């Protein structure tokens, strides 16, 4: 009850002084150096919805541009690395094949001076085996085709020969087919029976 009486007395005092409750100013002081009431250096501005959206759009544009630049740099870097890899990928294989080339040059010199056919054949077979070993070590594998059913996914038919007991099967191989790490790198050229 005392609170209500105090409120009524304050209201009565305001009416006597002709002061209305809505006419009072707030005692705001944002400057620590200036005494008094209602001193603001700059009035507080509310950020409008449009300004908020413009700031958000500017941030998104900046983020997008940075990501686009980063992706472009990534693309260029990987392209450069890929080109370097392609250029140097064969270096090791070529180095191993140079040993086989050296062997063939020695065999060629021996053929010019030697009359022993059996020794020349044995030397040539050693060179062929060394070449096959190097290539097999790199994942090269020859297709087995003769006597197998013709498969257009693996074989390329050169011609057909009428052989009733081998109809639809590979009779002869004109050119071997090869896999490199289980992927076909060359189709076998074959003769098929019909």
PDB file of C-alpha atoms in Angstrom, residues 37-122:
ATOM      1  CA  UNK A  37      22.908  14.596 -19.012  1.00  0.00           C
ATOM      2  CA  UNK A  38      22.153  13.382 -22.526  1.00  0.00           C
ATOM      3  CA  UNK A  39      25.584  13.875 -24.134  1.00  0.00           C
ATOM      4  CA  UNK A  40      26.331  11.465 -26.943  1.00  0.00           C
ATOM      5  CA  UNK A  41      29.181  11.848 -29.412  1.00  0.00           C
ATOM      6  CA  UNK A  42      27.282   9.942 -32.026  1.00  0.00           C
ATOM      7  CA  UNK A  43      23.775   8.734 -31.759  1.00  0.00           C
ATOM      8  CA  UNK A  44      23.449   4.952 -31.785  1.00  0.00           C
ATOM      9  CA  UNK A  45      22.428   3.777 -35.211  1.00  0.00           C
ATOM     10  CA  UNK A  46      20.569   0.616 -35.729  1.00  0.00           C
ATOM     11  CA  UNK A  47      21.965  -1.463 -38.570  1.00  0.00           C
ATOM     12  CA  UNK A  48      19.215  -1.832 -41.081  1.00  0.00           C
ATOM     13  CA  UNK A  49      18.285  -5.174 -42.566  1.00  0.00           C
ATOM     14  CA  UNK A  50      19.577  -4.022 -45.966  1.00  0.00           C
ATOM     15  CA  UNK A  51      22.991  -3.124 -44.536  1.00  0.00           C
ATOM     16  CA  UNK A  52      23.167  -6.480 -42.798  1.00  0.00           C
ATOM     17  CA  UNK A  53      22.414  -8.243 -46.067  1.00  0.00           C
ATOM     18  CA  UNK A  54      24.981  -6.113 -47.928  1.00  0.00           C
ATOM     19  CA  UNK A  55      27.657  -7.009 -45.361  1.00  0.00           C
ATOM     20  CA  UNK A  56      26.743 -10.676 -45.570  1.00  0.00           C
ATOM     21  CA  UNK A  57      26.841 -10.533 -49.374  1.00  0.00           C
ATOM     22  CA  UNK A  58      30.269  -8.872 -49.316  1.00  0.00           C
ATOM     23  CA  UNK A  59      31.567 -11.592 -46.973  1.00  0.00           C
ATOM     24  CA  UNK A  60      30.164 -14.338 -49.205  1.00  0.00           C
ATOM     25  CA  UNK A  61      31.673 -12.751 -52.323  1.00  0.00           C
ATOM     26  CA  UNK A  62      35.054 -12.548 -50.613  1.00  0.00           C
ATOM     27  CA  UNK A  63      34.786 -16.166 -49.476  1.00  0.00           C
ATOM     28  CA  UNK A  64      33.753 -17.277 -52.978  1.00  0.00           C
ATOM     29  CA  UNK A  65      36.644 -15.420 -54.625  1.00  0.00           C
ATOM     30  CA  UNK A  66      39.131 -16.894 -52.175  1.00  0.00           C
ATOM     31  CA  UNK A  67      37.830 -20.416 -52.748  1.00  0.00           C
ATOM     32  CA  UNK A  68      37.848 -19.932 -56.526  1.00  0.00           C
ATOM     33  CA  UNK A  69      41.453 -18.711 -56.376  1.00  0.00           C
ATOM     34  CA  UNK A  70      42.416 -21.590 -54.105  1.00  0.00           C
ATOM     35  CA  UNK A  71      40.800 -24.120 -56.455  1.00  0.00           C
ATOM     36  CA  UNK A  72      42.498 -22.541 -59.466  1.00  0.00           C
ATOM     37  CA  UNK A  73      45.874 -22.798 -57.707  1.00  0.00           C
ATOM     38  CA  UNK A  74      45.118 -26.427 -56.811  1.00  0.00           C
ATOM     39  CA  UNK A  75      44.162 -27.216 -60.409  1.00  0.00           C
ATOM     40  CA  UNK A  76      47.352 -25.628 -61.763  1.00  0.00           C
ATOM     41  CA  UNK A  77      49.521 -27.385 -59.190  1.00  0.00           C
ATOM     42  CA  UNK A  78      48.025 -30.822 -59.898  1.00  0.00           C
ATOM     43  CA  UNK A  79      48.293 -30.281 -63.656  1.00  0.00           C
ATOM     44  CA  UNK A  80      51.969 -29.415 -63.251  1.00  0.00           C
ATOM     45  CA  UNK A  81      52.579 -32.440 -61.015  1.00  0.00           C
ATOM     46  CA  UNK A  82      50.756 -34.681 -63.471  1.00  0.00           C
ATOM     47  CA  UNK A  83      52.827 -33.405 -66.385  1.00  0.00           C
ATOM     48  CA  UNK A  84      56.032 -33.999 -64.417  1.00  0.00           C
ATOM     49  CA  UNK A  85      54.850 -37.490 -63.509  1.00  0.00           C
ATOM     50  CA  UNK A  86      54.057 -38.319 -67.135  1.00  0.00           C
ATOM     51  CA  UNK A  87      57.421 -37.017 -68.295  1.00  0.00           C
ATOM     52  CA  UNK A  88      59.365 -39.013 -65.713  1.00  0.00           C
ATOM     53  CA  UNK A  89      57.116 -42.092 -65.451  1.00  0.00           C
ATOM     54  CA  UNK A  90      58.933 -43.971 -68.189  1.00  0.00           C
ATOM     55  CA  UNK A  91      62.399 -43.087 -66.903  1.00  0.00           C
ATOM     56  CA  UNK A  92      62.780 -46.196 -64.752  1.00  0.00           C
ATOM     57  CA  UNK A  93      61.369 -48.536 -67.412  1.00  0.00           C
ATOM     58  CA  UNK A  94      63.575 -47.004 -70.092  1.00  0.00           C
ATOM     59  CA  UNK A  95      66.575 -47.431 -67.762  1.00  0.00           C
ATOM     60  CA  UNK A  96      65.813 -51.151 -67.440  1.00  0.00           C
ATOM     61  CA  UNK A  97      65.201 -51.485 -71.185  1.00  0.00           C
ATOM     62  CA  UNK A  98      68.591 -49.915 -71.890  1.00  0.00           C
ATOM     63  CA  UNK A  99      70.175 -53.011 -70.309  1.00  0.00           C
ATOM     64  CA  UNK A 100      68.266 -55.186 -72.786  1.00  0.00           C
ATOM     65  CA  UNK A 101      69.343 -52.876 -75.631  1.00  0.00           C
ATOM     66  CA  UNK A 102      72.975 -53.285 -74.543  1.00  0.00           C
ATOM     67  CA  UNK A 103      72.511 -57.068 -74.620  1.00  0.00           C
ATOM     68  CA  UNK A 104      71.053 -56.933 -78.153  1.00  0.00           C
ATOM     69  CA  UNK A 105      74.008 -54.839 -79.367  1.00  0.00           C
ATOM     70  CA  UNK A 106      76.450 -57.400 -77.904  1.00  0.00           C
ATOM     71  CA  UNK A 107      74.441 -60.196 -79.562  1.00  0.00           C
ATOM     72  CA  UNK A 108      74.582 -58.349 -82.884  1.00  0.00           C
ATOM     73  CA  UNK A 109      78.403 -58.152 -82.661  1.00  0.00           C
ATOM     74  CA  UNK A 110      78.553 -61.861 -81.840  1.00  0.00           C
ATOM     75  CA  UNK A 111      76.376 -62.688 -84.854  1.00  0.00           C
ATOM     76  CA  UNK A 112      78.814 -60.915 -87.141  1.00  0.00           C
ATOM     77  CA  UNK A 113      81.837 -62.883 -85.808  1.00  0.00           C
ATOM     78  CA  UNK A 114      80.433 -66.256 -84.740  1.00  0.00           C
ATOM     79  CA  UNK A 115      79.421 -69.250 -86.829  1.00  0.00           C
ATOM     80  CA  UNK A 116      77.943 -71.249 -83.910  1.00  0.00           C
ATOM     81  CA  UNK A 117      74.180 -71.119 -84.576  1.00  0.00           C
ATOM     82  CA  UNK A 118      73.227 -72.887 -81.336  1.00  0.00           C
ATOM     83  CA  UNK A 119      75.121 -70.324 -79.214  1.00  0.00           C
ATOM     84  CA  UNK A 120      73.499 -67.439 -81.137  1.00  0.00           C
ATOM     85  CA  UNK A 121      70.025 -68.920 -80.576  1.00  0.00           C
ATOM     86  CA  UNK A 122      70.733 -69.367 -76.869  1.00  0.00           C
TER      87      UNK A 122
END
